[in-house]
Amino acid sequence: MVALTIKDLYKNFGNTEVLKKINLEIEEGSFIVLLGPSGCGKSTLLNIIAGLESIDKGSVLIDDYDVSKVEPKDRNIAMVFQSYALYPSMTVKENIVFGLKQAKVSKDKIETQLEKVSTFLKVDELLNRKPSQLSGGQRQRTAMGRALVREPRIFLFDEPLSNLDAKLRVEMRHEIKKLYTSLKTTMVYVTHDQIEAMSLATKIAVMNKGIIQQLDDPQKIYDKPNNLFVADFIGSPSMNFIKGFLNKELNSVKFIPENEKNIIFDLTHYNFKNNFESNQKVILGLRPEYVSNIDDKNKNTVKLSLIPSIIETTGFDKNVTFNFSNSEIIGRFSPNSGVELNKKHDVYFNLSQISLFDDKTEIRI
Ligand code: ADP
Ligand code: MG
């Protein structure tokens, strides 16, 4: 069942087109993340769903019911903001139950809800404190509590973790995942952080410049990005890009890197999504985990001899940078690889999981 539908939605601020022909169908119980760089229109889209921002063209439907003209408070939606938006003069308890009191919910019901939610979010010991007496994480829990007590049809989150430090952000991300796993309520979550998106979402909508670039499950977005923007935006370190030409022969397809005339990659195994011409200029994308010091004996793995220019240790592995075909290529080497700067090393490129993009349109081929 579809919980939320967005149909041919457009939004301008003055002369700036902020959202262009947005179409989304969000299944009941899914966790959809709107992911994209700052300024791409994520918050505007979320605010439109909440009813806090007007629509220029198109419509928003909740359970097949057009809510475009329905007041925010009547949409059965709860929103958690980056800034928490807590009332500073109220206690944690007062903040959490404020919405229920406004809605004239009975005292008994309010108490039951408060106890359930505050225990779940581990703020039950803090109920009499003011927001100024809370840590960032506790404030965020309180803000989530205020949304949770209302048992809404849909939760909206706008970058709820971006004011927290790195460690707390990971912890709270885990808490939100736990929350979703136990509630299975439909959630729409905005972030510019691709790792947050990958770990939380059942579906990701990657946005750029007011347009949805790809809507897919996280693994599909990672493995088969629709275009160069999505490929580059998802993954850390980023996907490596090598420019070159595709040659179609009778029973094979070859890739010739632009600046490495003696090297040819056999790409006959590649599952082409779109047609291409022989000698077409393309960009080959190869994720760092497929550039390694270890020969995985895959039939699509090629061995090259390259000289590292930068080595970065993560503990889990070493990110090693090489210059290849006038590009910087990053590989993920095992920590005990003994890799050294300015010395030739055998490097294995596993080409079985590559992506190919047209050089001009930047669309996957
Ligand atoms: P995001 O949340 O992805 O960072 P926003 O949805 O906040 O992006 O903003 C998208 C674009 O719309 C930005 O260029 C921003 O400057 C512009 N914008 C947002 N709100 C307003 C507003 N109220 N008036 C004018 N421009 C706005
Ligand atoms: Mg925003």
Coordinates of C-alpha atoms and ligand atoms in Angstrom, one line a residue:
M1 CA 0.0 0.0 0.0
V2 CA 1.2 3.5 -0.9
A3 CA 1.3 5.8 2.2
L4 CA 2.5 9.0 0.5
T5 CA 2.4 10.1 -3.2
I6 CA 4.0 13.1 -4.7
K7 CA 2.8 13.9 -8.2
D8 CA 4.4 16.2 -10.8
L9 CA 5.5 18.7 -8.1
Y10 CA 7.1 22.0 -8.9
K11 CA 8.3 24.7 -6.6
N12 CA 9.9 28.1 -7.3
F13 CA 11.2 30.7 -5.0
G14 CA 11.0 33.9 -7.1
N15 CA 12.8 33.0 -10.3
T16 CA 14.7 30.1 -8.8
E17 CA 13.3 26.7 -9.7
V18 CA 13.8 24.7 -6.5
L19 CA 11.9 21.5 -7.3
K20 CA 11.3 20.3 -10.8
K21 CA 8.8 17.6 -11.6
I22 CA 9.2 15.5 -8.5
N23 CA 7.4 12.2 -8.5
L24 CA 7.5 9.8 -5.6
E25 CA 5.5 6.9 -4.3
I26 CA 6.4 5.9 -0.8
E27 CA 5.2 2.5 0.3
E28 CA 3.6 2.1 3.7
G29 CA 6.3 1.2 6.3
S30 CA 9.3 2.2 4.2
F31 CA 12.2 4.4 5.3
I32 CA 12.9 6.7 2.5
V33 CA 15.9 9.0 2.6
L34 CA 16.1 12.2 0.5
L35 CA 19.8 12.5 -0.1
G36 CA 21.7 15.3 -1.8
P37 CA 24.1 18.2 -1.5
S38 CA 23.1 21.4 0.4
G39 CA 20.7 23.6 -1.5
C40 CA 19.3 20.8 -3.7
G41 CA 15.7 21.2 -2.4
K42 CA 15.5 18.4 0.3
S43 CA 14.1 20.6 3.1
T44 CA 11.7 22.3 0.7
L45 CA 10.3 19.0 -0.4
L46 CA 9.9 17.8 3.3
N47 CA 8.3 21.1 4.3
I48 CA 5.8 20.7 1.4
I49 CA 4.9 17.2 2.6
A50 CA 4.4 18.6 6.1
G51 CA 2.3 21.4 4.8
L52 CA 4.7 24.1 6.0
E53 CA 5.4 25.3 2.4
S54 CA 3.1 25.9 -0.5
I55 CA 3.0 24.1 -3.8
D56 CA 3.3 25.8 -7.2
K57 CA 2.2 22.9 -9.3
G58 CA 1.4 19.2 -8.5
S59 CA 0.0 17.5 -5.5
V60 CA 0.7 15.6 -2.3
L61 CA -1.4 12.6 -1.4
I62 CA -1.5 10.7 1.9
D63 CA -3.3 7.4 1.5
D64 CA -4.8 8.5 -1.8
Y65 CA -6.2 11.6 -0.2
D66 CA -5.0 14.9 -1.6
V67 CA -3.7 16.9 1.3
S68 CA -2.4 19.8 -0.7
K69 CA -4.8 22.2 0.9
V70 CA -4.9 20.5 4.4
E71 CA -3.4 22.3 7.4
P72 CA -0.1 20.8 8.8
K73 CA -1.8 19.9 12.1
D74 CA -4.5 17.9 10.3
R75 CA -2.1 15.8 8.2
N76 CA -1.3 13.2 10.9
I77 CA 2.4 13.8 10.4
A78 CA 5.2 14.5 12.9
M79 CA 8.4 16.3 12.1
V80 CA 11.8 16.3 13.8
F81 CA 14.1 19.2 12.9
Q82 CA 17.8 19.7 12.9
S83 CA 17.5 22.6 15.3
Y84 CA 15.3 20.4 17.7
A85 CA 12.9 23.4 18.0
L86 CA 12.2 22.6 21.7
Y87 CA 10.5 25.2 23.8
P88 CA 13.3 26.5 26.1
S89 CA 11.1 27.5 29.0
M90 CA 9.3 24.1 29.2
T91 CA 10.7 21.0 30.8
V92 CA 11.4 17.8 28.8
K93 CA 8.0 16.4 29.9
E94 CA 6.1 19.6 28.9
N95 CA 7.9 19.6 25.6
I96 CA 7.0 16.0 24.9
V97 CA 3.4 16.2 25.7
F98 CA 2.7 19.7 24.4
G99 CA 1.1 18.4 21.1
L100 CA -1.1 16.0 22.9
K101 CA -2.3 18.7 25.3
Q102 CA -3.1 21.0 22.3
A103 CA -5.1 18.1 20.8
K104 CA -7.0 17.8 24.0
V105 CA -6.0 14.2 24.6
S106 CA -7.1 12.8 28.0
K107 CA -4.8 13.0 31.0
D108 CA -4.6 9.2 31.3
K109 CA -3.6 8.7 27.7
I110 CA -1.0 11.5 28.0
E111 CA 0.6 9.8 31.0
T112 CA 0.6 6.4 29.4
Q113 CA 2.2 7.8 26.2
L114 CA 4.7 9.8 28.1
E115 CA 5.9 6.8 30.1
K116 CA 6.1 4.6 27.1
V117 CA 8.0 7.0 24.9
S118 CA 10.3 8.5 27.6
T119 CA 11.4 5.0 28.6
F120 CA 12.0 3.9 25.1
L121 CA 14.1 7.0 24.3
K122 CA 15.9 6.9 27.7
V123 CA 14.8 10.4 28.8
D124 CA 12.6 9.1 31.6
E125 CA 15.2 10.4 34.2
L126 CA 15.3 13.8 32.6
L127 CA 11.6 14.7 32.5
N128 CA 11.9 17.7 34.8
R129 CA 14.9 19.3 33.1
K130 CA 14.9 22.3 30.8
P131 CA 16.4 21.9 27.3
S132 CA 19.4 24.1 28.4
Q133 CA 20.3 21.4 31.0
L134 CA 20.5 18.7 28.3
S135 CA 23.3 17.5 26.1
G136 CA 22.8 17.6 22.3
G137 CA 21.9 13.9 22.2
Q138 CA 19.3 14.3 25.0
R139 CA 17.8 17.3 23.2
Q140 CA 17.5 15.2 20.0
R141 CA 15.8 12.4 22.0
T142 CA 13.4 14.9 23.5
A143 CA 12.5 16.2 20.0
M144 CA 12.0 12.7 18.8
G145 CA 9.8 12.0 21.9
R146 CA 7.6 14.9 21.0
A147 CA 7.1 13.4 17.5
L148 CA 6.6 9.8 18.8
V149 CA 3.9 10.4 21.5
R150 CA 1.6 11.5 18.7
E151 CA 1.8 8.1 17.0
P152 CA 1.6 9.8 13.6
R153 CA 0.9 8.2 10.2
I154 CA 4.3 9.4 8.9
F155 CA 7.5 10.7 10.5
L156 CA 9.5 13.4 8.8
F157 CA 13.1 14.1 9.8
D158 CA 15.1 17.0 8.6
E159 CA 18.9 16.3 9.2
P160 CA 18.1 15.4 12.8
L161 CA 21.7 14.4 13.6
S162 CA 23.8 17.1 11.9
N163 CA 24.3 19.1 15.1
L164 CA 25.8 16.2 17.0
D165 CA 29.5 15.2 17.1
A166 CA 30.7 12.3 15.0
K167 CA 30.5 9.6 17.7
L168 CA 27.1 10.6 19.0
R169 CA 25.8 10.9 15.4
V170 CA 26.6 7.2 14.8
E171 CA 25.0 6.2 18.1
M172 CA 21.8 8.2 17.4
R173 CA 21.7 6.8 13.8
H174 CA 21.7 3.3 15.4
E175 CA 18.9 4.4 17.8
I176 CA 16.8 5.7 14.9
K177 CA 17.2 2.5 13.0
K178 CA 16.1 0.6 16.2
L179 CA 13.1 2.9 16.4
Y180 CA 12.2 2.2 12.8
T181 CA 12.7 -1.5 13.2
S182 CA 10.3 -1.7 16.1
L183 CA 7.7 0.8 14.9
K184 CA 7.8 0.2 11.1
T185 CA 6.0 3.5 10.6
T186 CA 6.6 5.3 7.3
M187 CA 9.5 7.6 7.6
V188 CA 10.9 10.3 5.3
Y189 CA 14.4 11.4 6.3
V190 CA 16.5 14.2 4.8
T191 CA 20.3 14.2 5.0
H192 CA 23.3 15.2 3.0
D193 CA 25.3 12.4 4.6
Q194 CA 25.5 9.4 2.3
I195 CA 26.6 7.0 5.0
E196 CA 23.6 7.9 7.1
A197 CA 21.4 7.4 4.0
M198 CA 22.9 4.0 3.2
S199 CA 22.6 2.7 6.7
L200 CA 19.0 3.9 7.4
A201 CA 17.1 3.7 4.2
T202 CA 15.0 1.1 2.6
K203 CA 14.9 3.4 -0.4
I204 CA 17.1 6.4 -1.3
A205 CA 16.0 9.3 -3.5
V206 CA 19.2 11.0 -4.6
M207 CA 18.5 14.6 -5.4
N208 CA 20.5 17.2 -7.3
K209 CA 19.4 20.7 -8.4
G210 CA 15.8 20.0 -7.6
I211 CA 15.6 16.8 -9.6
I212 CA 15.4 13.2 -8.3
Q213 CA 18.4 11.6 -10.0
Q214 CA 17.7 8.0 -8.8
L215 CA 15.2 6.3 -6.6
D216 CA 16.3 2.8 -5.6
D217 CA 17.3 0.6 -2.7
P218 CA 20.6 1.5 -1.2
Q219 CA 22.6 -1.4 -2.6
K220 CA 21.3 -0.8 -6.1
I221 CA 22.3 2.9 -5.9
Y222 CA 25.7 1.8 -4.8
D223 CA 26.2 -0.9 -7.4
K224 CA 24.4 0.5 -10.4
P225 CA 24.3 4.3 -10.2
N226 CA 22.1 5.9 -13.0
N227 CA 24.5 8.7 -13.7
L228 CA 27.9 10.2 -12.9
F229 CA 26.4 12.4 -10.2
V230 CA 25.0 9.5 -8.2
A231 CA 28.2 7.5 -8.7
D232 CA 30.3 10.3 -7.4
F233 CA 28.0 11.2 -4.5
I234 CA 27.7 7.8 -3.0
G235 CA 30.6 6.0 -1.4
S236 CA 33.7 6.9 0.6
P237 CA 36.3 7.1 -0.7
S238 CA 34.5 8.1 -3.9
M239 CA 34.3 5.9 -7.0
N240 CA 37.4 6.2 -9.3
F241 CA 36.8 7.5 -12.7
I242 CA 38.9 6.7 -15.8
K243 CA 38.2 8.4 -19.2
G244 CA 38.7 6.4 -22.3
F245 CA 37.1 4.9 -25.4
L246 CA 34.9 1.8 -26.0
N247 CA 35.7 -0.4 -28.9
K248 CA 33.1 -2.8 -30.1
E249 CA 34.4 -5.9 -31.9
L250 CA 32.7 -8.9 -33.3
N251 CA 32.3 -10.8 -30.0
S252 CA 33.9 -8.5 -27.5
V253 CA 34.0 -5.0 -26.0
K254 CA 37.2 -3.3 -25.1
F255 CA 38.0 -0.2 -23.1
I256 CA 41.1 1.9 -23.9
P257 CA 42.1 4.4 -21.2
E258 CA 42.6 7.8 -22.7
N259 CA 46.2 8.2 -21.6
E260 CA 47.4 4.6 -21.4
K261 CA 47.7 3.5 -25.0
N262 CA 49.3 0.2 -24.1
I263 CA 46.6 -0.9 -21.8
I264 CA 43.3 -2.5 -22.8
F265 CA 40.5 -3.6 -20.5
D266 CA 38.3 -6.4 -21.8
L267 CA 34.7 -5.4 -20.8
T268 CA 32.8 -8.1 -22.7
H269 CA 31.2 -9.3 -19.5
Y270 CA 29.6 -5.8 -18.8
N271 CA 25.9 -5.7 -18.7
F272 CA 25.0 -2.7 -20.9
K273 CA 22.0 -0.7 -20.0
N274 CA 22.0 1.5 -23.1
N275 CA 23.4 1.3 -26.6
F276 CA 26.8 2.7 -27.4
E277 CA 28.8 3.3 -30.6
S278 CA 32.3 2.0 -31.3
N279 CA 34.9 4.5 -30.3
Q280 CA 32.5 6.3 -28.0
K281 CA 34.1 8.4 -25.3
V282 CA 33.1 7.1 -21.9
I283 CA 34.0 7.3 -18.2
L284 CA 34.7 4.0 -16.5
G285 CA 33.8 4.0 -12.7
L286 CA 35.6 1.6 -10.4
R287 CA 35.0 1.5 -6.7
P288 CA 38.1 1.6 -4.4
E289 CA 37.4 -1.8 -3.0
Y290 CA 38.0 -3.3 -6.4
V291 CA 41.5 -1.8 -6.6
S292 CA 43.6 -4.0 -4.3
N293 CA 47.0 -5.5 -3.5
I294 CA 45.4 -8.9 -3.4
D295 CA 44.8 -11.1 -6.5
D296 CA 41.2 -12.3 -6.1
K297 CA 41.7 -14.6 -9.1
N298 CA 38.5 -13.3 -10.6
K299 CA 38.4 -13.8 -14.4
N300 CA 37.8 -10.0 -14.8
T301 CA 40.7 -8.9 -12.7
V302 CA 43.7 -7.3 -14.4
K303 CA 47.2 -6.8 -12.9
L304 CA 48.9 -3.4 -13.3
S305 CA 52.2 -2.1 -12.0
L306 CA 51.7 1.3 -10.3
I307 CA 53.5 3.7 -8.0
P308 CA 51.6 5.0 -4.9
S309 CA 51.6 8.8 -4.3
I310 CA 49.6 8.9 -1.1
I311 CA 49.0 6.3 1.6
E312 CA 46.2 6.9 4.2
T313 CA 45.7 4.4 7.1
T314 CA 42.2 3.9 8.4
G315 CA 43.1 0.9 10.7
F316 CA 40.7 -1.4 8.8
D317 CA 42.6 -0.9 5.6
K318 CA 44.9 1.5 3.8
N319 CA 43.7 3.9 1.1
V320 CA 46.4 4.1 -1.5
T321 CA 46.4 6.7 -4.2
F322 CA 48.0 6.1 -7.7
N323 CA 48.2 8.1 -10.8
F324 CA 46.7 6.2 -13.7
S325 CA 45.6 7.6 -17.1
N326 CA 45.9 11.2 -15.7
S327 CA 43.5 10.4 -12.9
E328 CA 44.0 9.8 -9.2
I329 CA 42.9 6.2 -8.5
I330 CA 42.3 5.1 -4.9
G331 CA 42.6 1.5 -3.9
R332 CA 41.9 -0.2 -0.6
F333 CA 44.8 -2.3 0.5
S334 CA 45.0 -4.7 3.4
P335 CA 46.7 -3.1 6.5
N336 CA 49.6 -5.6 6.3
S337 CA 50.2 -5.1 2.6
G338 CA 53.6 -3.5 3.1
V339 CA 52.8 -0.9 0.6
E340 CA 55.4 1.9 0.3
L341 CA 55.5 5.3 -1.4
N342 CA 57.3 5.8 -4.7
K343 CA 57.9 2.1 -5.2
K344 CA 56.3 0.0 -7.9
H345 CA 53.5 -2.4 -6.7
D346 CA 51.3 -5.0 -8.3
V347 CA 47.8 -3.6 -8.2
Y348 CA 44.7 -5.7 -9.1
F349 CA 41.7 -4.0 -10.8
N350 CA 38.7 -6.2 -10.5
L351 CA 36.5 -5.0 -13.4
S352 CA 33.5 -7.2 -12.7
Q353 CA 31.6 -4.4 -10.9
I354 CA 32.4 -1.4 -13.0
S355 CA 30.0 1.3 -14.2
L356 CA 30.2 3.0 -17.6
F357 CA 28.9 6.5 -18.3
D358 CA 28.7 8.5 -21.5
D359 CA 31.3 11.2 -21.4
K360 CA 28.9 13.9 -22.5
T361 CA 25.5 13.0 -21.1
E362 CA 27.0 11.4 -18.0
I363 CA 24.3 8.8 -18.1
R364 CA 24.9 5.1 -17.4
I365 CA 25.4 3.0 -20.5
Ligands
ADP1 P1 18.4 21.6 1.1 O1 17.5 21.3 2.3 O2 18.6 20.5 0.2 O3 19.8 22.1 1.6 P2 16.5 23.8 0.6 O4 15.3 23.0 0.3 O5 16.6 24.3 2.0 O6 17.8 22.8 0.3 O7 16.7 24.9 -0.4 C1 16.7 24.8 -1.8 C2 17.0 26.1 -2.5 O8 15.9 27.0 -2.3 C3 18.2 26.8 -2.0 O9 18.8 27.4 -3.2 C4 17.7 27.8 -1.1 O10 18.5 28.9 -1.0 C5 16.3 28.2 -1.7 N1 15.3 28.6 -0.6 C6 14.9 27.8 0.4 N2 14.0 28.4 1.1 C7 13.8 29.6 0.5 C8 12.9 30.7 0.8 N3 12.0 30.7 1.8 N4 13.0 31.8 0.0 C9 13.9 31.8 -1.1 N5 14.7 30.8 -1.4 C10 14.7 29.7 -0.6
MG2 MG 17.9 21.4 4.3

